[in-house]
Short mmCIF file of C-alpha atoms in Angstrom, two decimals:
data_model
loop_
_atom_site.label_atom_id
_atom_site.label_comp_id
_atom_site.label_asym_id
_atom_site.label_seq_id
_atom_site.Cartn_x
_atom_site.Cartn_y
_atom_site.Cartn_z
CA UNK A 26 0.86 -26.51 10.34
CA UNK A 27 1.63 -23.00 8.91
CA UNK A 28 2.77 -23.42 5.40
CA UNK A 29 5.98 -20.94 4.46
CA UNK A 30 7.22 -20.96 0.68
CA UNK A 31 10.05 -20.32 1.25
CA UNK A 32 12.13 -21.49 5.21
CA UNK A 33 15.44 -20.97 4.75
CA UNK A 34 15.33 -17.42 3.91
CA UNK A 35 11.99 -16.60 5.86
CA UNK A 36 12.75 -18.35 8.94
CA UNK A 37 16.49 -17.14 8.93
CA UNK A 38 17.81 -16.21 12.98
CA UNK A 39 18.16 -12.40 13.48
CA UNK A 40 21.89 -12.33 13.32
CA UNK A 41 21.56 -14.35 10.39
CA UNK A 42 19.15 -11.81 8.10
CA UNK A 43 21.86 -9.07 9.50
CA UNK A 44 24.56 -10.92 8.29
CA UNK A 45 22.99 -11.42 4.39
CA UNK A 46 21.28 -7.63 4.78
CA UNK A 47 25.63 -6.14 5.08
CA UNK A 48 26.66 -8.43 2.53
CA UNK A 49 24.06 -6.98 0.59
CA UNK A 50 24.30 -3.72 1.15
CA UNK A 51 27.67 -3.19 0.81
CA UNK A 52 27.27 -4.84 -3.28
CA UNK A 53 24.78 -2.39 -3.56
CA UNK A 54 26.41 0.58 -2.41
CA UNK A 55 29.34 -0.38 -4.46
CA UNK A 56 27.10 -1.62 -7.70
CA UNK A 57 25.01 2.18 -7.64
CA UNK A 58 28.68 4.06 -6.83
CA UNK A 59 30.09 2.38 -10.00
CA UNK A 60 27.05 2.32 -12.18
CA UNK A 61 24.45 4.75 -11.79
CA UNK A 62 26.26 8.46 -12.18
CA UNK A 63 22.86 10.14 -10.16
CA UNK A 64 24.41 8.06 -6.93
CA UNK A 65 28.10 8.50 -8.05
CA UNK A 66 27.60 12.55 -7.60
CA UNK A 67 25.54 12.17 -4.39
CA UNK A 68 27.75 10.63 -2.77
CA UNK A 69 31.36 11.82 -3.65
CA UNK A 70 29.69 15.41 -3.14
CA UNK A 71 29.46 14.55 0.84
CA UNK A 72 32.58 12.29 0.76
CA UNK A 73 30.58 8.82 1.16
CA UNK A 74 32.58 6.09 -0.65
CA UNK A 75 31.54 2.07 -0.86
CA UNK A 76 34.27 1.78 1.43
CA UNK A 77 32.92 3.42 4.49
CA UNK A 78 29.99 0.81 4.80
CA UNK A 79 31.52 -1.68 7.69
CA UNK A 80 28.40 -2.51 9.39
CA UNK A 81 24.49 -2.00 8.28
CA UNK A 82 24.58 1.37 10.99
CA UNK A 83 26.79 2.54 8.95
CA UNK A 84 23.40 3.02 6.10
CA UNK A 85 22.47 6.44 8.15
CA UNK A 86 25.66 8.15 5.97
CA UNK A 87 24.06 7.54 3.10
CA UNK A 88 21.43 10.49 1.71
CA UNK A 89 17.98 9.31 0.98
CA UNK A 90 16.62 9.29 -1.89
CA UNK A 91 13.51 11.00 -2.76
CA UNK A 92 11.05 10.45 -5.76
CA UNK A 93 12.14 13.96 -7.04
CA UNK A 94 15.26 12.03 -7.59
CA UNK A 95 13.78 9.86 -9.78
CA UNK A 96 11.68 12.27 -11.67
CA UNK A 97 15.43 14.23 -11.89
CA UNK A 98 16.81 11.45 -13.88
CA UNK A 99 13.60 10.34 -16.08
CA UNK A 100 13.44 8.03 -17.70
CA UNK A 101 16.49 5.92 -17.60
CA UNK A 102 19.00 7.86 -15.31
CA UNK A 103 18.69 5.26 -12.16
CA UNK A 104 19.07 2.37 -14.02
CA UNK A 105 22.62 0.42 -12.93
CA UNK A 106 22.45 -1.67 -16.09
CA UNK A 107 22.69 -1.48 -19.73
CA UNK A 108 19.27 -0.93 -21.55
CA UNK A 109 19.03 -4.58 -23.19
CA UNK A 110 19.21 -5.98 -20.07
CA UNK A 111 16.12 -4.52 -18.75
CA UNK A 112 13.32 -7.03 -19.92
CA UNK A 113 10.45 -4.80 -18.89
CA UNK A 114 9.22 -1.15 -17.47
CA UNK A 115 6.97 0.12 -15.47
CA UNK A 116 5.70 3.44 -14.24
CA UNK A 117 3.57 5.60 -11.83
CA UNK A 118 0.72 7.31 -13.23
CA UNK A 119 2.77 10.91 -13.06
CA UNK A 120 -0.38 12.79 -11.66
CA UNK A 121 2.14 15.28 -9.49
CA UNK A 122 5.02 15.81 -11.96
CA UNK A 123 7.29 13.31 -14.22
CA UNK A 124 5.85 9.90 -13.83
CA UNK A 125 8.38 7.39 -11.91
CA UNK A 126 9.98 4.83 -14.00
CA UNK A 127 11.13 1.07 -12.99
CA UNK A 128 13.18 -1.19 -14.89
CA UNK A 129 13.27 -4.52 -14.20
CA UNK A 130 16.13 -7.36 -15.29
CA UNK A 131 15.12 -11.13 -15.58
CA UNK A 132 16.63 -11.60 -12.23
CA UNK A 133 14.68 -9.03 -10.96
CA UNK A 134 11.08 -10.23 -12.53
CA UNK A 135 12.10 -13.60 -10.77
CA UNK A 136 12.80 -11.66 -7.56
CA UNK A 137 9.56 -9.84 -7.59
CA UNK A 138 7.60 -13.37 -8.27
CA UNK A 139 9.44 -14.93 -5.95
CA UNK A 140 8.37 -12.08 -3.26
CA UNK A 141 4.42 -12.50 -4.45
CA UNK A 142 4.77 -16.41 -4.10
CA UNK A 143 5.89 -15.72 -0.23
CA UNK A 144 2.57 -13.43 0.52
CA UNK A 145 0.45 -15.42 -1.19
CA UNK A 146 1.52 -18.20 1.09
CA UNK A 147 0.98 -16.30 3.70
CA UNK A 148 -2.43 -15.93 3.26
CA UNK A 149 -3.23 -19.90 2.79
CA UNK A 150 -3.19 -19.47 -1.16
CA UNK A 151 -1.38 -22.42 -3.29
CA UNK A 152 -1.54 -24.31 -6.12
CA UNK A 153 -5.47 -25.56 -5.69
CA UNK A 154 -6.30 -21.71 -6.30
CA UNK A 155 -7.81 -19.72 -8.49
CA UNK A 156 -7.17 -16.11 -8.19
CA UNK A 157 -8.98 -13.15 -9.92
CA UNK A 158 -6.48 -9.94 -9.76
CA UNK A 159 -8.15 -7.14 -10.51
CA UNK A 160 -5.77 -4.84 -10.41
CA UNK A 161 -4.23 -3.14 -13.24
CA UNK A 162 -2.02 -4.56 -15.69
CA UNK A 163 -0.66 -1.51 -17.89
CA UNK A 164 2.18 0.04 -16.40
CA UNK A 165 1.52 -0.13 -12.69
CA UNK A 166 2.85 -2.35 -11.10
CA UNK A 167 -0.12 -4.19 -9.51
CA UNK A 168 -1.46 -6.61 -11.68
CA UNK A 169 1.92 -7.44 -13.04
CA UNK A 170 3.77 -8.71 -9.76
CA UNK A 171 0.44 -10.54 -8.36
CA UNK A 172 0.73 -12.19 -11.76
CA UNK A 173 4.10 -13.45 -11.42
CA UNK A 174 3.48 -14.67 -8.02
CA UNK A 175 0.76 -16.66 -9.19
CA UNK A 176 2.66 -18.23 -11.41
CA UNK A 177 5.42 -19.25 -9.30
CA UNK A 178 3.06 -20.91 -6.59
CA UNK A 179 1.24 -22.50 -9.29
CA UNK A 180 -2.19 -21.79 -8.94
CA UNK A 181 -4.02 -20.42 -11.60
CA UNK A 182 -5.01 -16.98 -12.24
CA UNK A 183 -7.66 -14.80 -14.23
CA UNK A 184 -6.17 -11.70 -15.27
CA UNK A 185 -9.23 -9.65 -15.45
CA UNK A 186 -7.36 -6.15 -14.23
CA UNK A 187 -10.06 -3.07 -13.89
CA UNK A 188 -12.93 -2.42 -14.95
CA UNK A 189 -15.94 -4.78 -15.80
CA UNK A 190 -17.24 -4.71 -12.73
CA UNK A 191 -20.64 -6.85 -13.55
CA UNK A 192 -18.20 -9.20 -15.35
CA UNK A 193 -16.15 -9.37 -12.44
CA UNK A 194 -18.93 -10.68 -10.43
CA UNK A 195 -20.18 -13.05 -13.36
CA UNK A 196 -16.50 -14.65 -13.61
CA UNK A 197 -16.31 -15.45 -10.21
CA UNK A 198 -19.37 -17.04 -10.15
CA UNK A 199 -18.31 -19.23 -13.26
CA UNK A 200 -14.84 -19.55 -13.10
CA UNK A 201 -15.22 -20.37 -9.18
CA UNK A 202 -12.53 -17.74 -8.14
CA UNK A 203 -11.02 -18.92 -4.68
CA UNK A 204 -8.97 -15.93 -3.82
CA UNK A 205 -9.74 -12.02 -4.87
CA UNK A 206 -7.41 -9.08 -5.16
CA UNK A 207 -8.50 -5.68 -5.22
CA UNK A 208 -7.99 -1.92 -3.64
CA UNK A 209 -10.06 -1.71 -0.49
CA UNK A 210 -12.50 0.80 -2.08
CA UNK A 211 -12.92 -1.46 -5.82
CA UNK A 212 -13.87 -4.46 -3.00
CA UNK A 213 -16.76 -2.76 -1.48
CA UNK A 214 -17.97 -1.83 -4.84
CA UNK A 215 -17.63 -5.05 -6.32
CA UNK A 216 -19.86 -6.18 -3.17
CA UNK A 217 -21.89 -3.30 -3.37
CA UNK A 218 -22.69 -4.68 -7.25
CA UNK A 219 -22.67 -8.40 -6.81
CA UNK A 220 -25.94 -7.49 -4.03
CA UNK A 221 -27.50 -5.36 -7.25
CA UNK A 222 -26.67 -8.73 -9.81
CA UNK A 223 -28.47 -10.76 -7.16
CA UNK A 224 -25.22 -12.55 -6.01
CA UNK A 225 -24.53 -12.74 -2.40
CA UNK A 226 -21.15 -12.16 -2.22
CA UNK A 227 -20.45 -14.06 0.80
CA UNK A 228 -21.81 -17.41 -1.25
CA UNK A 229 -19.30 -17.06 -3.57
CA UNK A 230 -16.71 -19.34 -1.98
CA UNK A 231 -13.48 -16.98 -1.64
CA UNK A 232 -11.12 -18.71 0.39
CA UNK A 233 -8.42 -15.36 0.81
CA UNK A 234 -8.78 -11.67 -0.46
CA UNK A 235 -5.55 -9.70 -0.76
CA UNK A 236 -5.97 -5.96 -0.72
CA UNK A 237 -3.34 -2.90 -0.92
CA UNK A 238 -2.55 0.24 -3.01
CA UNK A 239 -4.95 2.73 -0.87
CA UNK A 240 -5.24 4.18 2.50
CA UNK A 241 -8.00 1.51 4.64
CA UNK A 242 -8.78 1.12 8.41
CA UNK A 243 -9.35 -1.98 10.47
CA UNK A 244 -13.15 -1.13 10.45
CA UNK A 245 -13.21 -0.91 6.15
CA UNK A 246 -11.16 -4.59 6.79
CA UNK A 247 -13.84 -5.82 8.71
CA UNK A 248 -16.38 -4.47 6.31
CA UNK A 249 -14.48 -6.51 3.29
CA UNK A 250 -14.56 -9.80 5.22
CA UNK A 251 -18.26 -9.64 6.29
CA UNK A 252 -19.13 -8.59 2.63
CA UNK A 253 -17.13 -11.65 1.20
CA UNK A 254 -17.02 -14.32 4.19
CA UNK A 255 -13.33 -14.48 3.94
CA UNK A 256 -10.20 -12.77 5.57
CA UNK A 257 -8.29 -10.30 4.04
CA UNK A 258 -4.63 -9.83 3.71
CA UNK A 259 -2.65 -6.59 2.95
CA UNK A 260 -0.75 -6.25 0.59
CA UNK A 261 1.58 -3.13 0.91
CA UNK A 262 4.69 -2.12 -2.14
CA UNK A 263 5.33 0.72 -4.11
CA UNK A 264 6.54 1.58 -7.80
CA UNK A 265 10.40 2.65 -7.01
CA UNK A 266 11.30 -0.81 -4.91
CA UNK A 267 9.42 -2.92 -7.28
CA UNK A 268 6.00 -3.15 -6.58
CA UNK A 269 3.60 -5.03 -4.81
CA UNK A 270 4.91 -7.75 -2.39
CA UNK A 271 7.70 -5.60 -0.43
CA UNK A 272 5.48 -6.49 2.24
CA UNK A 273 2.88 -8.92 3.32
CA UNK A 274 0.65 -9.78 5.89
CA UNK A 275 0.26 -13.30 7.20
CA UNK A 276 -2.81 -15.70 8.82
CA UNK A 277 -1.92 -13.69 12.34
CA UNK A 278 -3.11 -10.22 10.73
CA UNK A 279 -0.86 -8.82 13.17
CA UNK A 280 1.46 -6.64 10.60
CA UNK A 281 2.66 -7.26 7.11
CA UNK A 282 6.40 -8.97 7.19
CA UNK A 283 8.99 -7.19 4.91
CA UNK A 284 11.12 -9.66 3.36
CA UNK A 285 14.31 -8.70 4.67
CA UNK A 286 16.61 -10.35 2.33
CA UNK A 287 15.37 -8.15 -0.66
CA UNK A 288 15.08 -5.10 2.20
CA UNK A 289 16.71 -2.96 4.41
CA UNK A 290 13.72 -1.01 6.06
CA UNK A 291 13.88 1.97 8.40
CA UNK A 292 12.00 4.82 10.49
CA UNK A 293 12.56 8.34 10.63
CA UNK A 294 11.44 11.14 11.96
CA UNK A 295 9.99 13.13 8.95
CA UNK A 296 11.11 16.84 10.42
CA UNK A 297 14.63 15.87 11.76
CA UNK A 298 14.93 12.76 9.38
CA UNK A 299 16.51 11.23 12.73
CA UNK A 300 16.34 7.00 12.94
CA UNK A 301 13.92 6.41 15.21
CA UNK A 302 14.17 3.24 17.79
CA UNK A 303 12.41 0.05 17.17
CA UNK A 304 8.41 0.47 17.71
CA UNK A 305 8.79 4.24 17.45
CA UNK A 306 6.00 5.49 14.29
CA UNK A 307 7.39 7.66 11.54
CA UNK A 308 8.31 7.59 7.69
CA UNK A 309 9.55 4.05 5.87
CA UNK A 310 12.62 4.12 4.62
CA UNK A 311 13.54 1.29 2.09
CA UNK A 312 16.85 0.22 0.77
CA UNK A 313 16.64 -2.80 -2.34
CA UNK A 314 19.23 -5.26 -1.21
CA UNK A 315 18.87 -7.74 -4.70
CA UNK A 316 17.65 -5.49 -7.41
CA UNK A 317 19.78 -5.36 -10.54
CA UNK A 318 17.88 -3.13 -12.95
CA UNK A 319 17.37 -0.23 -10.56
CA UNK A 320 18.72 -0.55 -7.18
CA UNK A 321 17.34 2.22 -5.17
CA UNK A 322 18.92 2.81 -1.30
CA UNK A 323 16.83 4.85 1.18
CA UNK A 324 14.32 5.81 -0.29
CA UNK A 325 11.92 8.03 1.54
CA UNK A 326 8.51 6.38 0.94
CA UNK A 327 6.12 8.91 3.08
CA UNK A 328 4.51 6.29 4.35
CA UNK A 329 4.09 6.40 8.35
CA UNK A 330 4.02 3.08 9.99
CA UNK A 331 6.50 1.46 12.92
CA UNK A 332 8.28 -1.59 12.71
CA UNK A 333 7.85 -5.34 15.27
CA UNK A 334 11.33 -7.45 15.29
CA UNK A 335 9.29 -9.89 17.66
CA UNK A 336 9.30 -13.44 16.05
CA UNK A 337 5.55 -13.71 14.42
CA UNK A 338 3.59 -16.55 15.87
CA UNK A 339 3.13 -17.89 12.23
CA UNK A 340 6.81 -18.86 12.72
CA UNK A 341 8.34 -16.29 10.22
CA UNK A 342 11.25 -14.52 11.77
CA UNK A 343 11.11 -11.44 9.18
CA UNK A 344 10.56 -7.53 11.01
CA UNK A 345 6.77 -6.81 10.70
CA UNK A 346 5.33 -3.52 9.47
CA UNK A 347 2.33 -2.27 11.46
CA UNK A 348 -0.30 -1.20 8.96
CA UNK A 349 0.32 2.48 6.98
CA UNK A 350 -1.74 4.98 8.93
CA UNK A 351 -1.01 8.01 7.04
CA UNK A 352 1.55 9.70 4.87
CA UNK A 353 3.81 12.64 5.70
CA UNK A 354 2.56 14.07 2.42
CA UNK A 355 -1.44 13.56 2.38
CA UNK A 356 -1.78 15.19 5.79
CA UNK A 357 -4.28 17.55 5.92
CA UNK A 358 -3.59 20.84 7.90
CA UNK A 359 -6.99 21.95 8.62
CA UNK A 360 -7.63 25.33 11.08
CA UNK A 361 -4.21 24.39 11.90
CA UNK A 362 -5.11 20.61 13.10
CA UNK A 363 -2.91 17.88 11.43
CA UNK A 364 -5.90 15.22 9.41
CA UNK A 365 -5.26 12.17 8.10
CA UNK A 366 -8.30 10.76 6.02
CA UNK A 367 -8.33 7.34 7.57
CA UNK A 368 -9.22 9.02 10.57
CA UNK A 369 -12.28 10.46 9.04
CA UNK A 370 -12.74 6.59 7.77
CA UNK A 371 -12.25 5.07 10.69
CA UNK A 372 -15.34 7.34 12.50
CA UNK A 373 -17.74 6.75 9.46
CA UNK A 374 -17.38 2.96 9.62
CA UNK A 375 -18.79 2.98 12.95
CA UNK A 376 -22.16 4.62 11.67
CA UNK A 377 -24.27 1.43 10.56
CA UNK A 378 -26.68 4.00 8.93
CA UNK A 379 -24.07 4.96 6.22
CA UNK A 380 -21.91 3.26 3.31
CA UNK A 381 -18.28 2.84 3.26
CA UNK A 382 -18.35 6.13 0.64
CA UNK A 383 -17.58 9.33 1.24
CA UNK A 384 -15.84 12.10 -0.20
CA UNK A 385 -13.62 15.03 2.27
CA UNK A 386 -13.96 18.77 1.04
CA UNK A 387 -11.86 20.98 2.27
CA UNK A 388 -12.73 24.71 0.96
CA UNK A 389 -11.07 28.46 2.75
CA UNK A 390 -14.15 30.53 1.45
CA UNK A 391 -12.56 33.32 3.26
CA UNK A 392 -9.54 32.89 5.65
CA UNK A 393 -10.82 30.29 7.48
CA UNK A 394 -10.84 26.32 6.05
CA UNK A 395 -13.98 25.14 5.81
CA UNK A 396 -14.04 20.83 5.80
CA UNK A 397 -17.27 18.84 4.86
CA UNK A 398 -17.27 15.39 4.96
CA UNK A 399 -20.20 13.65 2.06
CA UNK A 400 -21.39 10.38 2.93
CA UNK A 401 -24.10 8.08 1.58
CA UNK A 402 -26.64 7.52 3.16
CA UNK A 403 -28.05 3.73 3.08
CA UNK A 404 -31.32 2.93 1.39
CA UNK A 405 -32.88 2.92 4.38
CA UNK A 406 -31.80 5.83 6.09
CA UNK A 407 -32.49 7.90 2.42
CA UNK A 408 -36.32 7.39 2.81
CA UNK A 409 -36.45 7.86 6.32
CA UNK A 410 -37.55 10.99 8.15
CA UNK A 411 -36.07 13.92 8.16
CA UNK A 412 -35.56 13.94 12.34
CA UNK A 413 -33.82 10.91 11.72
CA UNK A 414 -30.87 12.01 9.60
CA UNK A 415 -30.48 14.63 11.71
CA UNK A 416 -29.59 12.72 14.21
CA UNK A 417 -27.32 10.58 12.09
CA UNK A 418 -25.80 13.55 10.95
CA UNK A 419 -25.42 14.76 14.60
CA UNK A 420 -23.80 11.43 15.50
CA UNK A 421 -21.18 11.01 12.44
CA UNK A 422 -19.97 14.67 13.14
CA UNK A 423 -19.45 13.73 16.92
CA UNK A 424 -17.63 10.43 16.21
CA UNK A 425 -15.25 12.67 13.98
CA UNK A 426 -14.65 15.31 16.29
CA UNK A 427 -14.21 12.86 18.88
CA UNK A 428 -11.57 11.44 15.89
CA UNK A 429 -9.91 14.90 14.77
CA UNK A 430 -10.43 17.02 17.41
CA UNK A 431 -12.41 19.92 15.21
CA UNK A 432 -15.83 20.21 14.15
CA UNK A 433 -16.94 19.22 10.39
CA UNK A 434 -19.55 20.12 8.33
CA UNK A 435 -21.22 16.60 7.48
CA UNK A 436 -23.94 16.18 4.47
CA UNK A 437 -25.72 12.79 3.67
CA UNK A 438 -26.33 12.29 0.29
CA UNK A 439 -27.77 9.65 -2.03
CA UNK A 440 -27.43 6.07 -1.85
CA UNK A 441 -24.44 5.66 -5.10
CA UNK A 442 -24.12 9.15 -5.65
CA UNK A 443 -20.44 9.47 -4.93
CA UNK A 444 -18.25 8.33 -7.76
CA UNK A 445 -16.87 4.78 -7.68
CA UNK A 446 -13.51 4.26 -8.65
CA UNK A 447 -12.12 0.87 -10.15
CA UNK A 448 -8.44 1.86 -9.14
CA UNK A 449 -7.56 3.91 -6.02
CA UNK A 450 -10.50 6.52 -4.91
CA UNK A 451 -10.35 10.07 -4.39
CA UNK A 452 -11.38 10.44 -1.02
CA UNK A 453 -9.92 14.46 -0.47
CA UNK A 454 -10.59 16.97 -2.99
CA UNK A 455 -8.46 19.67 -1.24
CA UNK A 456 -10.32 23.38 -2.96
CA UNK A 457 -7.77 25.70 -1.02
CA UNK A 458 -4.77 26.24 -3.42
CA UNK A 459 -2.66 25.82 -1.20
CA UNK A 460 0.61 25.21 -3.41
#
């Protein structure tokens, strides 16, 4: 039997999860009008009052909200409460402009545990657990809500965060870590490491992996659970809604389930910012239903994904998210052919000759953009002959043209000569200057 943490509110009938989602909405709308002057302005500017919200269609009169919005009002102008009720902050790392601030009320840390304990659930995790969370516990949000999720379930948990890789490897072994949480990219590493320590990674008895906070494929998934021997879960949230745990994917690995209750989720069309019908791709939109601290209503994540209403087979009734396969703001325009990285990804995972590691250059020398794609080469492959890595090379740069459409430059280079990253890697270093 499927376990679910919690039934009432995950198992809820459609017209039920409408009902609450209105209800909702409609405190919100009339919390942020009354409390947080940003929203006040917004809306009396185009004549949208808490009033006019009637039914949960009635969202689309609402402007989104954008995180130049938030860097507007840094680092306190979205909050809808007074400052000694928020119990805690966090914050984006800033690397394009004013970082992004979160504030969080005890309601709302219970909220955001309460959304971890769901996922965790979902991926067979309980109170017989021992999790290692590697990610970060400073001001992202990462380590923080996996944390607090943790603790809710009951199981215990090693907050290692970053870094340390070799003692990441040496802790599971002795602590006897049953579940893992990483980025996709740290997770290879930490494979890629464990083989170097003489640990076989898939002997080390890891029951569930949860992964999130980067761009993967279903190919770098695959990769994860043959390095490890275990399945892995994603794990999909972002700094302005809370953090991690927005959404999570279940046993059935068929899309991550937003929890509904806390969310109002939508798709647009990124040009016409038109709501697009149900199964239709585009940009996430994400209304906060619960928060107190900062309540933030449509918020334009960039994220491009479509959304499943069908009941999951794992008997939760909650909208599932297909996995994020790009963002309207990391495309790459290249000799005027739209590029998202993962599709780059998703060709150099099917080269068994290669690692999971590459790096995408894109240079305009003269007036033309130039892309190369650098991969490692295995061990293997490095010591080979030269007629053979041609033909690798021949063969990765048809699998991505066969991917993109266009031809790219493609160099092999050295077994671990591409800088790891212990948080989210760089994967495009974009030369052009184009802004």
């Amino acid at each position: 039997m499927v376990k679910i943490w919690n039934d009432n509110a995950e198992s809820m009938s459609r017209g039920d999860i409408e009902e609450l989602q209105l209800k909702n909405l409609q405190a919100t709308v009339k919390n942020v009008f009354e409390n947080v002057p940003h929203y006040k302005k917004k809306y009396s500017e185009i004549g949208v009052y808490p009033e006019d919200i009637q039914q949960l269609g009635d969202i689309e009169k609402l402007p989104f909200t954008t995180k130049e919005d938030l860097r507007e009002t840094y680092p306190y102008g979205m909050f809808a409460v007074s400052p000694k009720e928020i119990i805690e902050v966090h914050s984006s790392s800033g690397t394009t402009g004013k970082p992004v601030v979160s504030g969080y009320t005890r309601k709302d840390i219970d909220g955001w545990a309460e959304l971890i304990a769901r996922g965790l659930t979902m991926m067979g995790i309980d109170e017989d657990d021992i999790i290692q969370n590697t990610h970060g516990y400073g001001l992202f949000t990462g380590g923080f809500g996996v944390h607090y999720g943790a603790h809710k379930i009951g199981s215990t948990v090693i907050p290692i965060s970053t870094g340390q890789t070799r003692r990441q490897i040496e802790i599971m072994e002795d602590f006897k870590a049953t579940a893992l949480i990483f980025t996709p990219s740290y997770g290879l590493y930490l494979a890629e490491v464990a083989k170097e320590e003489g640990v076989d990674p898939k002997n080390l008895g890891l029951k569930a992996i949860g992964f999130g906070a980067e761009m993967w494929t279903e190919e770098m998934r695959k990769k994860i659970e043959e390095s490890f021997n275990a399945p892995a879960y994603n794990i999909y949230g972002l700094t302005e809604l809370i953090g991690p745990g927005v959404a999570v994917e279940c046993k059935q690995q068929q899309g991550l389930h937003i929890s509904e209750d806390f969310f109002f989720p939508e798709i647009i069309n990124s040009k016409t910012l038109e709501t697009l019908d149900e199964g239709k791709k585009g940009e996430l939109v994400l209304t906060s239903l619960k928060r107190e601290g900062m309540p933030i209503l449509r918020f334009r994540t960039k994220d491009i994904t479509s959304l499943d209403y069908e009941k999951c087979d794992c008997g939760r009734t909650f909208v599932r998210m297909k996995r994020i396969t790009g963002r309207s703001d990391d495309m790459l325009k290249v000799k005027g052919v739209a590029i998202f990285p993962s599709q780059i990804e998703k060709a150099l995972l099917k080269v068994s000759e290669v690692e999971p590691h590459y790096q995408i250059i894109v240079t305009r020398p003269n007036i033309m953009d130039d892309i190369e794609v650098k991969v490692e080469a295995t061990e293997n492959l490095f010591f080979d002959e030269v007629k053979e890595m041609v033909n690798i090379k021949n063969k990765i740069g048809n699998y991505i043209e066969n991917e993109i459409g266009i031809r790219v430059k493609v160099t092999l280079v050295e077994p671990k000569s591409i800088p790891r990253s212990e948080g989210k890697a760089q994967r495009v270093i974009d030369n052009r200057n184009l802004h």
